[in-house]
Amino acid sequence: MLKIALGQMEVIPGRPDLNTNKMLIMIQDACNQHADIIIFPEMAVPGYLLGDTWEQSSFLQDCEDFGRQIIDASQNICILFGNVAVQWDKHGDDGRVRKHNACFVAQHGQLVATRVKTLHPNYREFDDTRHFFSLRKLALERKQDIETLLLPAKVTIRNKEYSLGCIICEDGWNDDYDVDPIAALQANGPLDLIINLSSSPFTLGKNNKRNRVFSRQARETGVPLIYVNTVGLQNNGKTVYTFDGFSTVYNRMGEIIAYSQPFTETLDYLDLAIKTSGRDLPPISIPNDFTIESLYQAVNYGIRKFLQSIGMTKVVIGLSGGIDSAVNASLFARILNPENILLVNMPSKFNSKTTKDLAAQLAKNLGCLYTVMPIEESVEYTASQISGTPVTNLADGRQFNFLVSSFVLENIQARDRSARLLAGIAAAFGGGFTCNANKTELSVGYSTLYGDQAGFLAALADLWKHQVYQLANYLNTHVYEREVIPQAIIDLVPSAELSFEQSVDQGKGDPIIYPYHDYLFRSFMEYWNRATPEDILVWYSQGPAVLEQKLGCQAGLVTRLFPGPREFIEDLERWWRLYTGMAVAKRIQAPPVLAVSRRVYGFDHREAQNSVYFTQKYLKIKHTLLSGDR
């Protein structure tokens, strides 16, 4: 019987001092509880998403020194922990000192084994190959089969030797690689335990998949598997990731026998009988993390931790009376004291009494500070200054004046609210102001640069519009347990209210048809094999029902929205041009986005400002469809 401690700790990126102190406290607690082994996550000492901090030799030296402190603390316990392993006499592909993402095994005050990460992810937010030298590269350098380097770590506890298969995060997600680290470890075994040290960000529904994958691995090898993940918040500049922990233990049959609460720093203990491979413990059910509850938990946790990490205690939120700002305000109001939140309504002549009254009602329901600052006068002044001030061509002396179109006037309003008022109010209030944009708007640039696409954090920008509505209902029903967000806001037609053509009282709103475009844009952005207009048109040509099934939108919706191919293609091309055109320029300058989905804008969605492109096959199908539509 082994008593194992799962050190599901909050790792502070770039602070090996704080992380090491926390680990030492947990180690002492585990020793007091007579634990045999304590397991910490991947990169527990330095943190994981550090950008080019990995290029600082002095930082690497600190991480190494702090790692020795952890090793010294292993006098009465076996410790497994993640840290950077530095080969000072070697260099990586970039010419800098060679670094490995490694698992360290320590016992009796000595380093027992170091195991290097085999598989380096270089997709989504991961950038391992930029900084670290993998075991695959080591095998190539040494001209050895990689399987011969994947050796179990041997430890002796109470005069009995145990064989530990130590893997690091991606090593467990090996289905698409040509190397299977777990199979190689088992072949060089046998193994008593498989231990996966991870630093795996939260993604809605990912834990469900992880359980399927890791359960299968435990079942196929016949070896218990222990997965230990970090909690906390890390970022790569443009994208902010929460880490949910959800450390889990699987017996040899792949059944879950223990797990740690998600988004919670905790030191959990498990008595595991190696002889029975955990079969003596009853299997337990684990929460489904593909729910609106999980989504709320991740967003709430992410906002809270982000505010803590940047030291912000006061927040200004532009409150329009619409759904996005209402949800944003309701989220922040669960984290900060009401007197530290200032809600600002900034009406122009285009704002209805309906939305102004709803904004005031929401502010009252939340109990936050509230103010109304009309923008009509300043907008009119800006418009008159632009249209009334002549521009001179110095080459020939001719003069002309700009015409302020209705479209330009809309942008002036949006920028006046954010770049002038909210920014100034936030400075006076001693805080920052939020960006209320959702993912649908961000996809096609339906927001104004330096206007409503400004702020210190875009907390909702990884949520499609239908998810924002789901979150609104969840906040009312389960979080506040009362109607904080007025039902009228939820029922209101979404509208920017920047012109009389967007009058909510007349049922006029945004040009985006969210029940359809949410799913169309999602296919462009989130599908692992991303859809393009070619794919969309192929599915459409096979029948609207096929397209609806591929997109996941409501059945019958496409036919109701588009009378024929011409209207369908015009809509498709309009949004594709925006998605791959102006919206890219806007996204590059957008605030940091809080990540919750399988792909999020920012570093996770690496994009370049290129021209809009339609494939040859798309143009051919388009021609065929439109020829038959005449």
C-alpha positions as MATLAB code, in Angstrom:
seq = 'MLKIALGQMEVIPGRPDLNTNKMLIMIQDACNQHADIIIFPEMAVPGYLLGDTWEQSSFLQDCEDFGRQIIDASQNICILFGNVAVQWDKHGDDGRVRKHNACFVAQHGQLVATRVKTLHPNYREFDDTRHFFSLRKLALERKQDIETLLLPAKVTIRNKEYSLGCIICEDGWNDDYDVDPIAALQANGPLDLIINLSSSPFTLGKNNKRNRVFSRQARETGVPLIYVNTVGLQNNGKTVYTFDGFSTVYNRMGEIIAYSQPFTETLDYLDLAIKTSGRDLPPISIPNDFTIESLYQAVNYGIRKFLQSIGMTKVVIGLSGGIDSAVNASLFARILNPENILLVNMPSKFNSKTTKDLAAQLAKNLGCLYTVMPIEESVEYTASQISGTPVTNLADGRQFNFLVSSFVLENIQARDRSARLLAGIAAAFGGGFTCNANKTELSVGYSTLYGDQAGFLAALADLWKHQVYQLANYLNTHVYEREVIPQAIIDLVPSAELSFEQSVDQGKGDPIIYPYHDYLFRSFMEYWNRATPEDILVWYSQGPAVLEQKLGCQAGLVTRLFPGPREFIEDLERWWRLYTGMAVAKRIQAPPVLAVSRRVYGFDHREAQNSVYFTQKYLKIKHTLLSGDR';
ca = [
       0.000    0.000    0.000;
       1.356    3.380   -1.022;
       0.083    6.628    0.430;
       0.235    9.127   -2.414;
      -0.225   12.891   -2.157;
      -1.510   14.767   -5.207;
      -0.056   18.277   -5.107;
      -2.589   20.103   -7.265;
      -1.012   23.504   -6.750;
      -1.513   26.939   -8.209;
       1.607   27.655  -10.208;
       2.515   31.337  -10.503;
       4.211   31.758  -13.901;
       7.667   33.263  -13.696;
       7.855   33.038   -9.873;
       9.952   29.987   -8.956;
      10.467   31.479   -5.491;
       6.754   31.512   -4.661;
       6.139   28.139   -6.258;
       9.007   26.495   -4.397;
       7.863   27.870   -1.051;
       4.417   26.478   -1.681;
       5.826   23.093   -2.669;
       7.946   22.929    0.475;
       4.867   23.608    2.614;
       2.959   20.846    0.816;
       5.901   18.462    1.204;
       6.008   19.086    4.940;
       2.263   18.471    5.172;
       2.650   15.227    3.231;
       5.449   14.127    5.526;
       3.278   14.868    8.552;
       0.580   12.672    6.985;
       3.171    9.905    6.443;
       2.764    9.970    2.668;
       5.195    7.847    0.661;
       5.074    9.870   -2.552;
       4.055   13.411   -3.411;
       3.457   14.396   -7.034;
       3.557   17.945   -8.387;
       2.553   19.172  -11.881;
       4.624   19.831  -14.981;
       6.858   22.897  -14.679;
       5.722   23.359  -11.085;
       8.828   25.391  -10.227;
       9.009   27.976  -13.049;
       5.533   27.913  -14.581;
       4.851   26.921  -18.176;
       3.653   29.789  -20.399;
       6.518   32.211  -19.905;
       7.191   33.507  -23.403;
      10.834   34.360  -24.003;
      11.622   34.452  -20.298;
      12.986   31.002  -21.166;
      15.858   32.801  -22.904;
      17.139   34.346  -19.649;
      20.063   32.334  -18.289;
      19.810   33.943  -14.859;
      16.176   32.830  -14.599;
      17.160   29.279  -15.580;
      19.844   29.281  -12.898;
      17.272   30.320  -10.310;
      14.938   27.515  -11.360;
      17.776   25.044  -11.040;
      18.678   26.333   -7.570;
      15.080   26.151   -6.383;
      14.872   22.636   -7.777;
      17.757   21.622   -5.513;
      15.734   22.858   -2.532;
      12.930   20.484   -3.495;
      15.397   17.625   -3.862;
      16.870   18.425   -0.431;
      13.365   18.195    1.056;
      12.991   14.548   -0.056;
      14.678   13.077    3.023;
      11.539   11.285    4.233;
       9.401   11.176    1.115;
       9.668   10.498   -2.610;
       8.982   13.643   -4.657;
       8.068   13.888   -8.330;
       8.005   17.428   -9.712;
       8.260   19.333  -12.960;
      11.044   21.796  -13.643;
      13.315   22.932  -16.444;
      16.462   20.798  -16.804;
      19.407   22.758  -18.157;
      22.432   21.330  -19.956;
      24.792   24.249  -19.625;
      27.436   22.660  -21.859;
      25.002   21.977  -24.698;
      22.978   24.231  -26.977;
      19.574   23.916  -28.584;
      18.555   24.527  -32.178;
      18.458   28.268  -31.498;
      22.068   28.373  -30.318;
      21.096   29.102  -26.724;
      21.746   26.873  -23.747;
      19.875   23.583  -24.016;
      16.731   23.243  -21.947;
      14.459   20.275  -21.302;
      10.946   20.143  -19.957;
      11.581   17.469  -17.350;
      10.193   15.369  -14.531;
      12.513   15.091  -11.535;
      12.307   12.140   -9.117;
      13.932   12.738   -5.732;
      14.290   10.552   -2.639;
      16.487   10.527    0.486;
      17.716   13.999   -0.375;
      19.094   12.826   -3.714;
      18.051   13.102   -7.338;
      16.994    9.585   -8.331;
      16.018   10.181  -11.950;
      15.341   12.869  -14.539;
      12.907   12.115  -17.314;
      12.706   14.416  -20.337;
       9.442   15.205  -22.115;
       9.215   13.157  -25.295;
       6.444   14.802  -27.307;
       6.445   18.562  -27.713;
       3.157   20.169  -28.772;
       3.519   22.970  -31.272;
      -0.128   23.765  -31.924;
      -2.752   25.951  -30.295;
      -1.148   27.877  -27.412;
       1.824   25.539  -27.110;
       5.288   26.555  -28.236;
       7.489   23.835  -26.718;
       9.687   23.252  -29.741;
      10.754   26.898  -29.664;
      12.337   26.582  -26.245;
      12.924   22.940  -25.281;
      14.957   19.994  -26.533;
      12.790   16.891  -26.639;
      13.677   13.271  -25.993;
      13.006   12.621  -29.678;
      15.771   15.098  -30.562;
      18.095   13.510  -28.014;
      17.520   10.094  -29.566;
      18.264   11.495  -33.021;
      21.407   13.211  -31.772;
      22.649   10.039  -30.095;
      21.582    7.851  -33.019;
      19.526    5.679  -30.698;
      16.009    4.308  -30.929;
      13.865    6.563  -28.798;
      12.205    3.557  -27.152;
      15.540    2.628  -25.534;
      15.623    5.999  -23.747;
      12.135    5.686  -22.284;
      13.039    3.979  -19.038;
      10.975    3.675  -15.830;
      12.230    5.414  -12.698;
      13.026    3.040   -9.840;
      12.318    3.994   -6.220;
      12.460    1.906   -3.050;
       9.832    2.437   -0.378;
       9.856    0.286    2.805;
      12.334   -2.121    1.218;
      10.186   -2.685   -1.859;
      11.172   -1.452   -5.299;
       8.584    0.304   -7.450;
       8.811    1.027  -11.154;
       7.322    4.388  -12.146;
       6.493    5.310  -15.723;
       6.977    9.086  -15.662;
       5.465   11.011  -18.556;
       4.805   14.693  -19.072;
       1.498   16.066  -20.363;
       1.596   15.639  -24.163;
       3.293   12.252  -23.769;
      -0.135   10.966  -22.791;
      -1.821   12.443  -25.890;
       0.188   10.369  -28.327;
      -2.415    9.017  -30.756;
      -1.225   11.202  -33.641;
       2.509   10.768  -33.027;
       4.854    8.083  -34.335;
       6.066    7.434  -30.779;
       4.032    5.949  -27.923;
       5.943    6.787  -24.707;
       3.598    4.741  -22.517;
       3.963    1.606  -24.623;
       7.751    2.049  -24.637;
       7.858    2.476  -20.861;
       5.717   -0.621  -20.416;
       8.000   -2.588  -22.745;
      10.982   -1.515  -20.609;
       9.038   -2.283  -17.427;
       6.960   -3.815  -16.115;
       5.425   -0.745  -14.486;
       3.749   -0.370  -11.120;
       2.436    3.134  -11.798;
       2.082    5.524  -14.724;
       2.385    9.137  -13.567;
       1.470   12.045  -15.839;
       2.705   15.472  -14.737;
       0.705   18.085  -16.614;
       0.251   21.790  -17.131;
      -2.927   21.532  -19.177;
      -5.178   24.588  -19.680;
      -8.932   24.339  -19.292;
     -10.962   23.828  -22.426;
     -14.697   23.301  -22.273;
     -15.235   19.542  -22.488;
     -11.536   18.591  -22.644;
     -11.592   16.707  -19.357;
     -14.258   14.393  -20.745;
     -11.930   13.494  -23.620;
      -8.947   13.198  -21.279;
     -10.799   10.666  -19.170;
     -11.558    8.580  -22.240;
      -7.928    8.690  -23.410;
      -6.287    8.065  -20.043;
      -8.811    5.405  -19.047;
      -7.966    3.524  -22.226;
      -4.246    3.805  -21.525;
      -4.627    2.410  -18.019;
      -6.840   -0.385  -19.294;
      -4.555   -1.331  -22.196;
      -1.412   -1.385  -20.043;
      -3.117   -2.862  -16.983;
      -1.339   -0.234  -14.855;
      -2.892    2.431  -12.603;
      -2.445    5.948  -13.955;
      -2.147    9.120  -11.885;
      -2.665   12.476  -13.595;
      -1.658   15.618  -11.687;
      -2.425   19.004  -13.203;
      -1.893   22.582  -12.098;
      -4.455   25.238  -11.289;
      -4.174   28.988  -11.668;
      -3.789   31.391  -14.553;
      -1.079   31.707  -17.174;
      -0.928   33.652  -20.414;
       1.093   34.229  -23.547;
       0.288   37.918  -23.850;
      -2.725   37.923  -26.152;
      -4.505   34.945  -24.641;
      -5.223   34.190  -20.981;
      -5.643   30.560  -19.917;
      -7.158   29.080  -16.804;
      -5.829   25.775  -15.477;
      -8.482   23.633  -13.859;
      -6.419   20.931  -12.179;
      -8.942   18.073  -12.136;
      -6.133   15.687  -11.140;
      -7.426   12.135  -11.539;
      -6.478    8.580  -10.599;
      -7.409    5.571  -12.753;
      -7.137    1.938  -11.692;
      -5.797   -0.805  -13.986;
      -9.255   -1.227  -15.527;
      -9.362    2.440  -16.444;
     -11.972    3.235  -13.818;
     -11.703    6.565  -11.994;
     -11.084    5.993   -8.294;
     -10.186    9.532   -7.166;
     -10.043   13.102   -8.423;
      -9.282   16.577   -7.113;
     -11.840   19.359   -7.243;
     -11.404   21.566  -10.334;
     -10.115   25.138  -10.021;
      -9.033   24.430   -6.443;
      -5.543   24.318   -4.989;
      -5.502   21.194   -2.881;
      -3.266   18.487   -1.462;
      -5.247   15.253   -1.710;
      -4.251   11.846   -0.394;
      -4.873    8.383   -1.756;
      -4.021    4.972   -0.332;
      -3.262    2.871   -3.387;
      -2.703   -0.859   -3.203;
      -0.208   -1.633   -5.961;
      -0.901   -5.367   -5.556;
      -4.514   -4.878   -6.672;
      -3.666   -1.965   -8.989;
      -6.382    0.110   -7.345;
      -9.143   -2.438   -7.990;
     -10.010   -2.540   -4.280;
     -11.215    1.071   -4.401;
     -14.727    1.659   -5.745;
     -15.030    3.532   -9.058;
     -16.560    6.981   -8.806;
     -18.316    9.278  -11.241;
     -16.713   12.549  -12.272;
     -18.483   15.804  -13.206;
     -19.164   16.506  -16.861;
     -17.142   19.582  -17.816;
     -19.036   20.324  -21.033;
     -21.774   22.265  -19.261;
     -22.760   25.867  -18.706;
     -21.770   25.346  -15.063;
     -18.202   24.513  -16.119;
     -18.193   27.490  -18.456;
     -19.259   29.822  -15.664;
     -16.731   28.301  -13.280;
     -13.893   28.840  -15.768;
     -14.863   32.429  -16.625;
     -15.407   33.385  -12.988;
     -12.103   31.816  -11.971;
     -10.267   33.412  -14.885;
     -11.535   36.925  -14.177;
     -10.770   36.587  -10.475;
      -7.237   35.327  -11.040;
      -6.502   37.871  -13.782;
      -7.499   40.761  -11.548;
      -5.287   39.363   -8.805;
      -2.340   38.850  -11.147;
      -2.338   42.455  -12.408;
      -3.292   43.933   -9.033;
      -6.498   45.555  -10.253;
      -9.169   46.166   -7.628;
     -11.490   48.592   -9.446;
     -13.284   48.145  -12.741;
     -15.357   50.375  -15.027;
     -17.917   48.727  -17.321;
     -19.831   50.444  -20.088;
     -23.442   49.398  -19.559;
     -25.557   49.659  -22.700;
     -28.678   47.815  -21.634;
     -27.710   44.931  -23.932;
     -26.876   41.333  -23.133;
     -23.056   41.390  -23.389;
     -22.445   44.266  -20.998;
     -25.123   42.884  -18.662;
     -23.396   39.506  -18.422;
     -19.987   41.117  -18.033;
     -21.226   43.350  -15.213;
     -22.902   40.412  -13.489;
     -19.694   38.367  -13.666;
     -17.476   41.088  -12.214;
     -20.029   41.841   -9.506;
     -19.486   38.331   -8.109;
     -15.781   38.994   -7.742;
     -15.322   42.614   -6.644;
     -17.118   44.601   -3.982;
     -19.978   46.667   -5.495;
     -18.314   49.942   -4.536;
     -15.309   48.929   -6.651;
     -17.391   48.549   -9.812;
     -18.584   51.598  -11.726;
     -21.248   50.971  -14.360;
     -21.518   53.717  -16.963;
     -24.393   54.298  -19.362;
     -23.384   56.570  -22.256;
     -26.456   57.289  -24.364;
     -26.654   59.192  -27.608;
     -29.787   60.269  -29.477;
     -29.979   56.747  -30.928;
     -30.342   55.009  -27.574;
     -33.883   54.081  -26.641;
     -35.549   54.704  -23.309;
     -35.926   50.928  -23.153;
     -32.204   50.184  -23.004;
     -31.443   53.178  -20.778;
     -34.032   52.006  -18.255;
     -32.763   48.410  -18.446;
     -29.189   49.531  -17.782;
     -30.331   51.436  -14.697;
     -32.380   48.460  -13.496;
     -29.424   46.087  -13.847;
     -27.137   48.477  -11.966;
     -29.696   48.678   -9.160;
     -30.033   44.899   -9.054;
     -26.269   44.483   -8.755;
     -25.845   47.271   -6.224;
     -22.847   48.749   -8.062;
     -21.916   52.381   -8.546;
     -23.768   53.851  -11.508;
     -23.600   56.974  -13.632;
     -25.091   58.274  -16.873;
     -22.832   60.327  -19.126;
     -24.477   61.310  -22.448;
     -22.169   61.556  -25.450;
     -24.384   63.492  -27.875;
     -22.683   66.841  -27.382;
     -19.138   65.528  -27.773;
     -20.069   63.383  -30.774;
     -21.690   66.349  -32.513;
     -18.617   68.455  -31.767;
     -16.273   65.809  -33.229;
     -18.461   65.389  -36.332;
     -18.722   69.142  -36.886;
     -14.987   69.564  -36.362;
     -14.235   66.901  -38.982;
     -16.781   68.158  -41.509;
     -16.256   71.878  -40.823;
     -12.462   72.027  -40.937;
     -11.042   72.363  -44.469;
      -8.211   70.149  -45.669;
      -5.645   71.894  -47.873;
      -3.704   70.355  -50.738;
      -0.425   72.218  -50.293;
       0.657   71.427  -53.859;
      -2.018   73.583  -55.516;
      -3.820   75.319  -52.650;
      -7.167   73.611  -53.250;
      -9.324   72.862  -50.225;
     -12.058   70.350  -49.475;
     -14.114   69.190  -46.510;
     -14.858   65.662  -45.311;
     -18.381   64.323  -45.339;
     -19.225   62.528  -42.109;
     -21.334   59.600  -43.255;
     -23.711   57.690  -41.003;
     -21.150   54.869  -40.850;
     -18.390   57.246  -39.729;
     -20.755   58.712  -37.160;
     -21.332   55.234  -35.721;
     -17.576   54.780  -35.262;
     -17.214   58.208  -33.701;
     -19.811   57.271  -31.097;
     -18.165   53.960  -30.265;
     -14.740   55.554  -29.907;
     -16.094   58.452  -27.892;
     -17.526   56.005  -25.384;
     -14.381   53.922  -24.973;
     -11.273   55.881  -25.981;
     -12.485   59.105  -24.371;
     -15.044   58.480  -21.643;
     -14.355   54.982  -20.326;
     -10.586   55.432  -20.483;
     -10.833   58.783  -18.676;
     -13.306   57.511  -16.089;
     -11.161   54.453  -15.402;
      -8.126   56.652  -14.792;
     -10.123   58.886  -12.431;
     -11.637   55.856  -10.671;
      -8.249   54.196  -10.296;
      -9.013   51.065  -12.309;
      -9.428   49.696  -15.812;
     -12.351   49.333  -18.177;
     -13.550   46.105  -19.731;
     -14.078   44.984  -23.293;
     -17.577   43.516  -23.640;
     -17.115   41.922  -27.075;
     -18.212   38.333  -27.713;
     -16.578   35.797  -30.034;
     -19.108   36.226  -32.825;
     -18.395   39.960  -33.054;
     -14.641   39.404  -32.849;
     -14.812   36.879  -35.697;
     -15.993   39.397  -38.264;
     -14.844   42.649  -36.710;
     -18.335   43.771  -35.752;
     -16.815   46.228  -33.307;
     -14.946   49.487  -33.519;
     -11.184   49.575  -33.216;
     -10.237   51.802  -30.257;
     -13.951   51.816  -29.437;
     -15.947   48.899  -28.094;
     -12.986   46.659  -28.933;
     -10.855   48.314  -26.260;
     -10.269   47.462  -22.614;
      -7.905   45.594  -20.308;
      -9.592   42.175  -20.693;
     -12.148   40.645  -23.049;
     -13.738   38.162  -20.658;
     -16.530   37.105  -23.043;
     -14.553   37.100  -26.290;
     -14.245   33.310  -26.364;
     -18.018   32.838  -26.008;
     -20.338   32.698  -28.984;
     -23.471   34.810  -28.683;
     -25.687   31.838  -27.798;
     -23.288   30.983  -24.957;
     -23.581   34.541  -23.635;
     -27.355   34.048  -23.433;
     -26.900   30.681  -21.723;
     -24.576   32.330  -19.215;
     -27.111   35.093  -18.563;
     -29.793   32.558  -17.681;
     -27.342   30.579  -15.545;
     -26.321   33.708  -13.630;
     -29.950   34.472  -12.831;
     -30.995   30.930  -11.986;
     -27.986   29.386  -10.260;
     -25.503   32.097   -9.278;
     -27.663   34.944   -8.016;
     -30.814   32.807   -7.705;
     -32.902   35.832   -8.679;
     -33.500   37.910  -11.779;
     -30.446   40.145  -11.639;
     -30.262   40.459  -15.410;
     -33.765   41.668  -16.359;
     -35.571   39.223  -18.620;
     -36.226   42.114  -20.972;
     -32.481   42.350  -21.652;
     -32.387   38.655  -22.508;
     -35.451   39.025  -24.775;
     -34.260   42.248  -26.433;
     -33.066   42.152  -30.041;
     -29.261   42.529  -30.014;
     -28.337   45.984  -31.299;
     -25.423   48.407  -31.188;
     -27.919   51.348  -31.185;
     -25.567   53.555  -33.190;
     -28.166   54.748  -35.709;
     -31.942   54.933  -36.152;
     -31.589   51.869  -38.387;
     -30.709   49.919  -35.227;
     -33.744   50.936  -33.179;
     -34.530   48.170  -30.681;
     -38.056   49.501  -30.148;
     -38.708   48.848  -33.829;
     -37.145   45.376  -33.624;
     -34.083   46.458  -35.589;
     -30.716   45.137  -34.548;
     -27.341   43.743  -35.570;
     -26.742   42.470  -39.115;
     -25.429   39.205  -37.663;
     -28.081   36.473  -37.519;
     -26.706   34.785  -34.425;
     -28.638   31.451  -34.574;
     -26.936   30.806  -37.915;
     -23.773   32.896  -37.991;
     -22.589   31.677  -34.577;
     -22.228   28.242  -36.106;
     -20.905   29.390  -39.475;
     -18.150   31.442  -37.845;
     -17.400   28.601  -35.453;
     -16.706   26.320  -38.437;
     -14.206   28.889  -39.762;
     -12.449   29.238  -36.466;
     -12.843   26.272  -34.095;
     -13.051   23.180  -36.284;
      -9.807   21.210  -36.070;
      -9.867   20.991  -39.879;
     -11.086   24.500  -40.388;
     -13.910   25.086  -42.799;
     -13.592   27.522  -45.693;
     -16.214   28.812  -48.136;
     -15.359   25.795  -50.297;
     -16.422   23.393  -47.543;
     -19.541   25.420  -46.778;
     -20.576   25.499  -50.427;
     -19.929   21.761  -50.859;
     -22.193   21.025  -47.899;
     -24.811   23.492  -49.122;
     -24.814   21.952  -52.604;
     -25.502   18.575  -50.973;
     -28.603   20.082  -49.425;
     -29.331   22.625  -46.653;
     -29.964   19.766  -44.214;
     -26.413   18.503  -44.762;
     -25.012   21.975  -44.102;
     -27.088   22.374  -40.947;
     -25.897   19.009  -39.687;
     -22.247   19.883  -40.398;
     -22.544   23.278  -38.687;
     -24.722   22.113  -35.817;
     -27.299   24.875  -36.219;
     -31.074   24.510  -36.068;
     -32.663   22.291  -38.712;
     -34.544   24.187  -41.426;
     -32.821   27.468  -40.604;
     -30.828   27.845  -43.822;
     -33.870   27.520  -46.076;
     -35.814   30.053  -44.000;
     -32.988   32.590  -44.106;
     -31.891   32.302  -47.738;
     -34.446   31.969  -50.583;
     -31.810   30.606  -52.964;
     -28.102   30.082  -53.714;
     -27.530   33.711  -54.695;
     -28.593   35.070  -51.305;
     -26.721   32.299  -49.522;
     -23.479   32.968  -51.403;
     -23.722   36.744  -50.949;
     -24.042   36.237  -47.204;
     -21.199   33.712  -47.086;
     -18.811   35.934  -49.019;
     -19.695   39.019  -47.023;
     -18.681   37.441  -43.747;
     -15.692   35.515  -45.117;
     -14.275   38.758  -46.501;
     -14.617   40.351  -43.080;
     -13.341   37.308  -41.178;
     -10.152   37.094  -43.256;
      -9.898   40.824  -43.954;
     -10.514   43.808  -41.698;
     -11.378   41.634  -38.693;
      -7.823   40.282  -38.662;
      -6.419   43.789  -38.270;
      -8.848   44.414  -35.433;
      -8.110   41.128  -33.672;
      -4.377   41.776  -33.743;
      -5.004   44.922  -31.692;
      -7.732   43.446  -29.477;
      -7.370   43.168  -25.691;
      -6.263   39.882  -24.113;
      -8.979   37.239  -24.415;
      -9.923   34.830  -21.631;
      -9.799   31.331  -23.142;
     -12.459   28.667  -22.562;
     -12.899   26.959  -25.962;
     -10.930   24.546  -28.129;
      -9.521   27.522  -30.048;
      -9.404   31.131  -28.974;
      -8.366   34.346  -30.692;
      -4.874   35.544  -29.890;
      -1.794   33.331  -29.798;
      -4.007   30.254  -30.106;
      -5.227   31.516  -33.501;
      -2.024   32.498  -35.247;
      -2.976   34.607  -38.209;
      -1.419   36.982  -40.702;
      -2.863   39.992  -42.480;
      -3.232   38.556  -45.965;
      -5.662   39.258  -48.767;
      -9.013   37.470  -48.961;
      -8.880   34.231  -50.933;
     -11.431   31.870  -52.496;
     -10.258   28.494  -53.791;
     -10.662   27.348  -57.388;
     -13.113   24.652  -56.380;
     -15.217   27.199  -54.511;
     -15.424   29.442  -57.581;
     -16.403   26.474  -59.736;
     -19.188   25.357  -57.380;
     -20.367   28.957  -57.058;
     -20.587   29.277  -60.822;
     -22.568   26.030  -61.083;
     -25.018   27.027  -58.350;
     -25.583   30.509  -59.704;
     -25.970   29.254  -63.267;
     -28.822   27.064  -62.116;
     -30.311   29.935  -60.122;
     -30.980   32.147  -63.148;
];
